[in-house]
Coordinates of C-alpha atoms in Angstrom, one line a residue:
X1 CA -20.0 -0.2 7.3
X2 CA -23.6 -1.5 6.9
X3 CA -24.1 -0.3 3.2
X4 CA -20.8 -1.5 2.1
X5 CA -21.9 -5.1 2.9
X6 CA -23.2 -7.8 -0.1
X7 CA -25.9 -9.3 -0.2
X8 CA -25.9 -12.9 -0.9
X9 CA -27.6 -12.4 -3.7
X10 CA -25.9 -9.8 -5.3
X11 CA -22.6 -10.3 -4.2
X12 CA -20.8 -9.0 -7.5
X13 CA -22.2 -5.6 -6.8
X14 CA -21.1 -2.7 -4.8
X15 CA -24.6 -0.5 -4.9
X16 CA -24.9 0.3 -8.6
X17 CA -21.0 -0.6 -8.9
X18 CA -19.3 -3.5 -10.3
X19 CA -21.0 -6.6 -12.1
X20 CA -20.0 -8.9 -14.7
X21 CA -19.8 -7.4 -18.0
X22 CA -17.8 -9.4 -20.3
X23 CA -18.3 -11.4 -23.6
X24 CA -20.1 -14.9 -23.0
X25 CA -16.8 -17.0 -24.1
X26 CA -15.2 -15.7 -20.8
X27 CA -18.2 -16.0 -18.4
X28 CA -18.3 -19.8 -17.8
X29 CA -14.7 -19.3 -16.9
X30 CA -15.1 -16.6 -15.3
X31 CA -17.7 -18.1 -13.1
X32 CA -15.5 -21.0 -12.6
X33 CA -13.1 -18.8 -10.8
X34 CA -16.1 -17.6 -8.6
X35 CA -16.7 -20.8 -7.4
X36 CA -13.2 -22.1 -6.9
X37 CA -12.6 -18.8 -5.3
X38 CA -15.7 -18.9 -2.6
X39 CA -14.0 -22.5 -2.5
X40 CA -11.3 -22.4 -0.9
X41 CA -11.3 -19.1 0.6
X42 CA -12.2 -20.0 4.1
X43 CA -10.8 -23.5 3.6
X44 CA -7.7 -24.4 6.4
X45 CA -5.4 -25.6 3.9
X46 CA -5.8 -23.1 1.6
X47 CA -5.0 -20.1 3.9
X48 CA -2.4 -22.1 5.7
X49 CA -0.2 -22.4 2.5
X50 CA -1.4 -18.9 1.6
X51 CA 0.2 -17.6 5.4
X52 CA 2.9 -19.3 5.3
X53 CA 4.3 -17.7 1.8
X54 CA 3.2 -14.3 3.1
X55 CA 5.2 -14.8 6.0
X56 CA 8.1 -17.0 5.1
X57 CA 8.3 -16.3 1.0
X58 CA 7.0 -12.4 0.7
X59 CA 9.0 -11.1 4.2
X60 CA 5.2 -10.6 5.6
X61 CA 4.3 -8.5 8.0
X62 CA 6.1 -5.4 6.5
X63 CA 7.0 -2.5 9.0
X64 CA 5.1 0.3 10.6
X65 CA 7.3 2.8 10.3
X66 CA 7.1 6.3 12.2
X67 CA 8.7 9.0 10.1
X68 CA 10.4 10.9 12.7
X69 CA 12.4 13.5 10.4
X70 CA 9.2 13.9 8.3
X71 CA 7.4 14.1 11.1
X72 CA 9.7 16.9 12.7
X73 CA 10.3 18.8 9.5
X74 CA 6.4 19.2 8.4
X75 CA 5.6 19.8 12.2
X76 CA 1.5 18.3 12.4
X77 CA 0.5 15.1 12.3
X78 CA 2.9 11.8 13.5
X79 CA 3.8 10.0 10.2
X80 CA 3.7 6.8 9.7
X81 CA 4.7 4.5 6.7
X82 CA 3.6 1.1 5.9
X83 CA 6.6 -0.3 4.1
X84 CA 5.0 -2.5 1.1
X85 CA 8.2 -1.3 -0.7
X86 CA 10.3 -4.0 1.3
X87 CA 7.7 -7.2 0.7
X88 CA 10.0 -9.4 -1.7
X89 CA 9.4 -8.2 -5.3
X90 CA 9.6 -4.6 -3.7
X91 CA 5.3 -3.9 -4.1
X92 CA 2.4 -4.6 -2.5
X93 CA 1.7 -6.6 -5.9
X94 CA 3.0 -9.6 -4.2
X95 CA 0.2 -10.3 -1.8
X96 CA -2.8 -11.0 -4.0
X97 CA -0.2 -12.6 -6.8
X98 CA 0.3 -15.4 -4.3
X99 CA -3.6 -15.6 -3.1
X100 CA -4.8 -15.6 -6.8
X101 CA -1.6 -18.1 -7.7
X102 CA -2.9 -20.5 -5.3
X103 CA -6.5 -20.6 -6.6
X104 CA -5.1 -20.7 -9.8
X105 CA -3.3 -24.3 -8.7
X106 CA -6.1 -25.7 -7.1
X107 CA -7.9 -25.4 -10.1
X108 CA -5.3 -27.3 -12.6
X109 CA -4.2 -24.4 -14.4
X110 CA -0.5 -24.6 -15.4
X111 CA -0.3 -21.4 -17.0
X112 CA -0.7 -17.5 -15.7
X113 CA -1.1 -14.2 -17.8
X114 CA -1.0 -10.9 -16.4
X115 CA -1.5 -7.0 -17.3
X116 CA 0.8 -4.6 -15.3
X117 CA 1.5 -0.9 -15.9
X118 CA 4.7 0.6 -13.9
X119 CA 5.8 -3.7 -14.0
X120 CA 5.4 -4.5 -10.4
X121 CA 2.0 -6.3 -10.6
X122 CA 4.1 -8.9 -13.8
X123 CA 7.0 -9.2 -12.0
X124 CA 4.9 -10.2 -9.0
X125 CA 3.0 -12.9 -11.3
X126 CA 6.7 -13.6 -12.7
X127 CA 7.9 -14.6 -9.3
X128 CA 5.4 -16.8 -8.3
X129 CA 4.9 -18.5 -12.1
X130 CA 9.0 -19.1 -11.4
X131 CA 8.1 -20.6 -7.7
X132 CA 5.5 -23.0 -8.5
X133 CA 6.6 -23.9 -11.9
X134 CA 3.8 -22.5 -14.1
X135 CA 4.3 -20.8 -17.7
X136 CA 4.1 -16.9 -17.7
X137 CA 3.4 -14.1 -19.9
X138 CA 3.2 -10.8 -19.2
X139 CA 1.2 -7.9 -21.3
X140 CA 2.1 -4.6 -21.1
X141 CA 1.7 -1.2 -23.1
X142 CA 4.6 -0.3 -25.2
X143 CA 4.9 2.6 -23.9
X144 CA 5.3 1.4 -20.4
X145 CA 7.7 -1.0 -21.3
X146 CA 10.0 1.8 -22.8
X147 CA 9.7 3.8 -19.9
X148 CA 9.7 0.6 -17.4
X149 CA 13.2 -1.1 -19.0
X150 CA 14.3 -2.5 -15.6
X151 CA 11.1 -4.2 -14.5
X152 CA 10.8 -5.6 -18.4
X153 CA 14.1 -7.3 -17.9
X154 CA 13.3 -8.5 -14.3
X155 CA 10.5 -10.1 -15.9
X156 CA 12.2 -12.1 -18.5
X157 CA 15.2 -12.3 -15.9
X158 CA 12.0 -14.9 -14.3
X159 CA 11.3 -16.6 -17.1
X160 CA 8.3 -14.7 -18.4
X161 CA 7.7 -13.6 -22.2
X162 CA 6.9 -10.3 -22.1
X163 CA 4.4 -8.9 -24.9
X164 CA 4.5 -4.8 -25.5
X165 CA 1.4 -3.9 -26.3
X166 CA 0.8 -1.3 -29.5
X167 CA -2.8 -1.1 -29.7
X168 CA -4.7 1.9 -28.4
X169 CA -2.7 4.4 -26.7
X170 CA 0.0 1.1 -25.9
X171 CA -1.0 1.8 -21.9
X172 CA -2.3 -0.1 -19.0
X173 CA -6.0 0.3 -20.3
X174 CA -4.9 -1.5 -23.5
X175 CA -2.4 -4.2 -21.7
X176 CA -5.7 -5.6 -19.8
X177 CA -7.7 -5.3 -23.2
X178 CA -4.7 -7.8 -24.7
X179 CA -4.8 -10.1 -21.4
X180 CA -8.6 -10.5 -21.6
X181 CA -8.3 -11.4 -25.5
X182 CA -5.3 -13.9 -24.4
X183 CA -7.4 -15.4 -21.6
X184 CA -10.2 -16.1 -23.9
X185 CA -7.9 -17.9 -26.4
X186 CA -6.5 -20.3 -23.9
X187 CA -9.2 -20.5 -21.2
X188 CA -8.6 -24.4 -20.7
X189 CA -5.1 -23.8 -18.9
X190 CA -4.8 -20.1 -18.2
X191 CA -5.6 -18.1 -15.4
X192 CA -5.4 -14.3 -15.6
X193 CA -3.9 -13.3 -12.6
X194 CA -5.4 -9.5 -12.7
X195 CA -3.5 -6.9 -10.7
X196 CA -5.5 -4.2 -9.3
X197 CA -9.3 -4.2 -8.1
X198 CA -11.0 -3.7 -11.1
X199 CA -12.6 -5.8 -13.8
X200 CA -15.5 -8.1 -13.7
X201 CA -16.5 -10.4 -9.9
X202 CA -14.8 -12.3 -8.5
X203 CA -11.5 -10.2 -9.3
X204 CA -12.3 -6.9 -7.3
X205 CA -13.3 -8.7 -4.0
X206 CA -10.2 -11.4 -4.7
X207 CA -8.1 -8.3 -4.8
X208 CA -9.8 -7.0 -1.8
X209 CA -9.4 -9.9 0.4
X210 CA -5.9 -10.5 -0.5
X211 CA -4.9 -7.0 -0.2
X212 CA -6.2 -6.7 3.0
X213 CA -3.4 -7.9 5.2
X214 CA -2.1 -4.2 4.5
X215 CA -4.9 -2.5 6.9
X216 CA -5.3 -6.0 8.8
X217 CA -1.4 -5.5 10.0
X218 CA -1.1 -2.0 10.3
X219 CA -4.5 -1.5 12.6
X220 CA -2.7 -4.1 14.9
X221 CA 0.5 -2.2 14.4
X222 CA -0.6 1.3 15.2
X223 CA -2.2 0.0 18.5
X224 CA 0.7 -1.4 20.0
X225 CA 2.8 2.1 18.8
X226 CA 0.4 4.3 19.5
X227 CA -2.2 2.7 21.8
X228 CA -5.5 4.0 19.6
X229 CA -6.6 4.1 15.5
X230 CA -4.5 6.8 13.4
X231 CA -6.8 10.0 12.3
X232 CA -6.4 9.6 8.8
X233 CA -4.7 6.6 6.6
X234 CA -3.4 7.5 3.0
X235 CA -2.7 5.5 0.1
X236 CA -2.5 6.1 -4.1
X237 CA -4.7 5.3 -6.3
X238 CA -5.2 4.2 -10.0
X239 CA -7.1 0.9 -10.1
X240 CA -6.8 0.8 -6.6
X241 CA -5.8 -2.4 -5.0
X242 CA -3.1 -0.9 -2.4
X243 CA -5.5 1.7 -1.8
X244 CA -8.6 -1.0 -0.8
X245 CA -6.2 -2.9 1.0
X246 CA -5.1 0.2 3.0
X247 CA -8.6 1.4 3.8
X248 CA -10.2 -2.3 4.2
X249 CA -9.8 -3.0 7.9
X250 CA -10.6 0.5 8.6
X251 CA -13.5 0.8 6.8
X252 CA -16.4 0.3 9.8
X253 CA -14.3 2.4 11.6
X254 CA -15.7 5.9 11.0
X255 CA -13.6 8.4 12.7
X256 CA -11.0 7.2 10.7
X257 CA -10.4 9.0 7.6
X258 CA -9.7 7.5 4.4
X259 CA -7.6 9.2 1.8
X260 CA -7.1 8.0 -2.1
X261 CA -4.9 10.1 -3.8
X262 CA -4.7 9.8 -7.3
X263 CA -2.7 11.0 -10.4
X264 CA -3.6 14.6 -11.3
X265 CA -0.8 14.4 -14.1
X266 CA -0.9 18.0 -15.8
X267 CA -3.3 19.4 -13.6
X268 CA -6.5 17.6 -12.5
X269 CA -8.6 20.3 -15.0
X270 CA -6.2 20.1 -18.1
X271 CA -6.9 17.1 -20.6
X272 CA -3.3 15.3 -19.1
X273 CA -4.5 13.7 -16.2
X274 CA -5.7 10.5 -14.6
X275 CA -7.9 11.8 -12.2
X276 CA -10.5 9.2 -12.9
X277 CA -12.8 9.9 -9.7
X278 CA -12.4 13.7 -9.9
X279 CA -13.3 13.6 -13.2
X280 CA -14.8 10.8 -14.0
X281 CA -18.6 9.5 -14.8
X282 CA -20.1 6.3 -14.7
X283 CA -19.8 3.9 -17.8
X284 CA -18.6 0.2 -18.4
X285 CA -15.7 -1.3 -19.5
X286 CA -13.0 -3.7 -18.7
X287 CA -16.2 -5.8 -17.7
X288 CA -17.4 -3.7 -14.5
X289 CA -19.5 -0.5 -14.1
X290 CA -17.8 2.0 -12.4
X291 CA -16.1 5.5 -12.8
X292 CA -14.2 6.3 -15.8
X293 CA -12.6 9.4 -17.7
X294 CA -15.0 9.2 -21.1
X295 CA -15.3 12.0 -24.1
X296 CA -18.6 13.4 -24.8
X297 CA -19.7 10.5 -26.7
X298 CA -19.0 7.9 -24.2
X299 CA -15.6 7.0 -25.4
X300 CA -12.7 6.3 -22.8
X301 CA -10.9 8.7 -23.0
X302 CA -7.2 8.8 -23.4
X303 CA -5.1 9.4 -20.0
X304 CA -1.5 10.5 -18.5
X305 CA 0.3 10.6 -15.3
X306 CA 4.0 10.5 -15.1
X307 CA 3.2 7.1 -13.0
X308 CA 2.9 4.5 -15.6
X309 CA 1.4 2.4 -12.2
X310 CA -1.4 5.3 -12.2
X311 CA -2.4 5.7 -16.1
X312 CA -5.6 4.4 -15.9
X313 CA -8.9 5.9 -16.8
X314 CA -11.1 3.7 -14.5
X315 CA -11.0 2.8 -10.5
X316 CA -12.7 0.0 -9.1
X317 CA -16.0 -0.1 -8.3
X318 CA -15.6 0.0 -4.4
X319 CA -13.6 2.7 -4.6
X320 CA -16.3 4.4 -6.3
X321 CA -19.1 3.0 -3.9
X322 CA -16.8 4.0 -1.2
X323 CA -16.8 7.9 -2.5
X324 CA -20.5 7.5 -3.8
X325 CA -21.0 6.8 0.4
X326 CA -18.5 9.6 1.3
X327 CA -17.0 7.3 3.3
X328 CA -13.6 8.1 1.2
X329 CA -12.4 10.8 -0.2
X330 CA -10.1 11.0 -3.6
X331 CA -7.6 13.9 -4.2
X332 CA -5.6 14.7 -7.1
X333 CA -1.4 15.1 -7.1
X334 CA 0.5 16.8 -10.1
X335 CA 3.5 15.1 -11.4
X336 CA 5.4 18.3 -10.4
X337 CA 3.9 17.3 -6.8
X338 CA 4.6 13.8 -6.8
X339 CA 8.4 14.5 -8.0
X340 CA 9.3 16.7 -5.3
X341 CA 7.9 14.1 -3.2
X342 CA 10.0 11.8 -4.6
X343 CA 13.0 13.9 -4.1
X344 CA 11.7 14.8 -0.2
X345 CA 11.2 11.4 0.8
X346 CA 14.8 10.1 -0.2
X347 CA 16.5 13.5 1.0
X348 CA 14.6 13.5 4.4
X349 CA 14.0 9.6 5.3
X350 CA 16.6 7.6 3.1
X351 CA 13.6 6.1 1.3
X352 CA 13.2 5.9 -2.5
X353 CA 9.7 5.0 -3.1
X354 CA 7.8 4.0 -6.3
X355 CA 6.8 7.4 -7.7
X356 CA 3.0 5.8 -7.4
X357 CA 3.8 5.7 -3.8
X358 CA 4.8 9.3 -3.9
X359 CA 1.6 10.6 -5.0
X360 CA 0.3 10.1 -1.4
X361 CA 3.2 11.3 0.1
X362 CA 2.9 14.2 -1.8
X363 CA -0.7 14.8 -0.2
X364 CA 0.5 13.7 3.3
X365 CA 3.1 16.6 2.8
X366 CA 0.2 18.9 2.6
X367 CA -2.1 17.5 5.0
X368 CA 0.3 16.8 8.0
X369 CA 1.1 20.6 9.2
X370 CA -2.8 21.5 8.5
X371 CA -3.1 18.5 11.7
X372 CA -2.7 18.7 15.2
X373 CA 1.1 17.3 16.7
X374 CA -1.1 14.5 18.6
X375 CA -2.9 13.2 15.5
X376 CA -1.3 10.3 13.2
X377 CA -1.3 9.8 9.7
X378 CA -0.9 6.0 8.0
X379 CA 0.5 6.6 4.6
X380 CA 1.4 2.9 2.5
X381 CA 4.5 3.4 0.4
X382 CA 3.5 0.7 -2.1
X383 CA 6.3 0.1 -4.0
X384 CA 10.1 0.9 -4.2
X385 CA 11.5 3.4 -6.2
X386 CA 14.5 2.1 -8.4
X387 CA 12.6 1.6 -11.2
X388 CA 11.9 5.1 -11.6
X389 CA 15.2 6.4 -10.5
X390 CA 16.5 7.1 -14.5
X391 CA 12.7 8.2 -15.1
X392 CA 13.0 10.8 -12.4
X393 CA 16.6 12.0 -13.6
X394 CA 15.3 12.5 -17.0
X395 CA 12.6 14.9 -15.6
X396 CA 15.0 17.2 -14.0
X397 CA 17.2 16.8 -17.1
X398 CA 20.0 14.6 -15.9
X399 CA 20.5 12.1 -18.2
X400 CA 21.8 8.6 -16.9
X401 CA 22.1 5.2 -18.2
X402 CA 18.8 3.4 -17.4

């Protein structure tokens, strides 16, 4: 898609999106990653050793999967799942961990920080910190790390010092405030490894590139199954890197639709939700410009979802270019919505997916039997589910031992 293209000039822009606005003791460094990263991007070597521990390290390329019982029981649309949920680590985390890893190397850092939210996106960073022998620490909101318990202790299980965040409202927004304070404190052998496709350039088109081996693999996977493009692909959204990395591939490809589905929490009009690009309006923080939930005095406002991977109040600025274009649209899903999803998905495919995950399947349960039985559906289940297994239970009143 023409408008979606950079300039050379203005290459950390998405239209009026995106940027670089961060204090001036990060921007040296954070153009230093800029550089390394247009680098070695393109270089041989580099995305040799970045393919081969896709392929032979992270189980790459995960399945196309055609929900048949789904597909049967909602009678519309053919389902299929892209399975991020079996990549090793159990997310879709894993991919841009290992691209922005491998920069990190090649630059001489010899230590990684990271901000994570449901704990994928620092057990990712934990994995590959473990692999190539590089100190780790994780930050994430206290909060999340109560309600994340399994992921905290997979993290440490690595060798990563995990840091509960208490400032703020202890969420993901205030996890990346700590990590950017860290990363400024220790710039000469840190590399912030961030998780999703926000913040200031280079880190939303890193995230982009890396992520986009999702769409890449499934364009190539639904024409062998199917013999043409799916109708419509669907993903979740809260920062949105499985989300970009679903839609990238597809994105010149206009009769395709793309779907983001985000956390509605409460109710996308009550003041518990997440539902940044229904909601949102344009401001700056976290050192881009882009959409984000603010009071009426410009404040970020405080946010919910039962999806500690979705508790953001911002997206990333080509997600909102994408929606600014139309070229996307973003939907809200109730926790209410996304746990019966939950429940539907296990009981009808044998799957348990990440309840972030389930937000989209919670849409593609309404969308598929509005479609005709000869158009497909992409959904990507992001991430796996056992980490929110004693979370779920606890919402229906069951109480296990997490």
């Amino acid at each position: 898609m023409k408008e979606m293209q950079k300039d050379t000039q203005d290459a950390s822009h998405y239209g009026e999106f995106g940027g670089q606005y961060i204090p001036e003791g990060l921007m040296n460094e954070l153009n230093n990653v800029a550089d390394a990263y247009n680098k070695y991007k393109d270089d041989p070597d580099f995305l040799k050793e970045l393919h081969d521990l896709l392929n032979n390290y992270a189980n790459r390329p995960s399945l196309l999967y055609y929900a048949d019982k789904m597909t049967k029981d909602l009678g519309g649309a053919k389902i299929y799942l892209k399975r991020e949920d079996l990549n090793h680590t159990g997310a879709h985390k894993i991919n841009n961990v290992i691209g922005q890893a491998l920069i990190a190397k090649r630059m001489g850092k010899t230590r990684l920080i990271a901000e994570t939210g449901a704990g994928q996106h620092g057990v990712a960073t934990a994995t590959i910190a473990a692999l190539f022998g590089m100190e780790c620490e994780i930050f994430m909101g206290k909060i999340d790390t109560d309600r994340q318990k399994l992921n905290v202790y997979r993290m440490e299980l690595l060798g990563a010092k995990v840091h509960p965040v208490t400032s703020g409202s202890m969420v993901l927004k205030d996890a990346v405030n700590a990590a950017l304070q860290n990363w400024a404190s220790r710039i000469d052998n840190t590399f912030y490894v961030l998780g999703s496709a926000v913040g200031p350039y280079p880190f939303p088109e890193m995230v982009h590139d890396f992520q986009s081996v999702i769409s890449k693999e499934s364009k190539a996977q639904i024409l062998k199954a199917e013999g043409r493009l799916p109708d419509t692909v669907v993903a979740c959204v809260g920062g949105g890197s499985n989300a970009i990395g679903s839609f990238a591939k597809y994105i010149d490809d206009k009769d395709v639709e793309l779907i983001g589905v985000e956390a509605g929490g409460k109710g996308v009009d009550t003041d518990q939700t997440a539902a940044t690009m229904e909601r949102g309006t344009v401001g700056i923080f976290h050192g881009m410009k882009s959409l984000f939930l603010q009071n009426s005095d410009g404040q970020i406002d405080q946010v919910y979802s039962i999806s500690a991977g979705l508790d953001y109040p911002g997206v990333g600025p080509e997600h909102a270019r994408l929606a600014e274009l139309k070229r996307a649209k973003y939907v809200g899903i109730t926790d209410d919505e996304a746990v019966d999803a939950f429940e539907y998905i296990a009981k009808t495919e044998g799957i348990i997916a990440a309840i972030e995950s389930c937000h989209a399947i919670a849409y593609v349960m309404k969308l598929a039997p509005t479609m005709r039985k000869d158009q497909i559906i992409i959904c990507t289940v992001s991430g796996r589910g056992d980490k929110d297994v004693a979370s779920i239970a606890k919402y229906r009143g069951v109480d296990i031992d997490d």
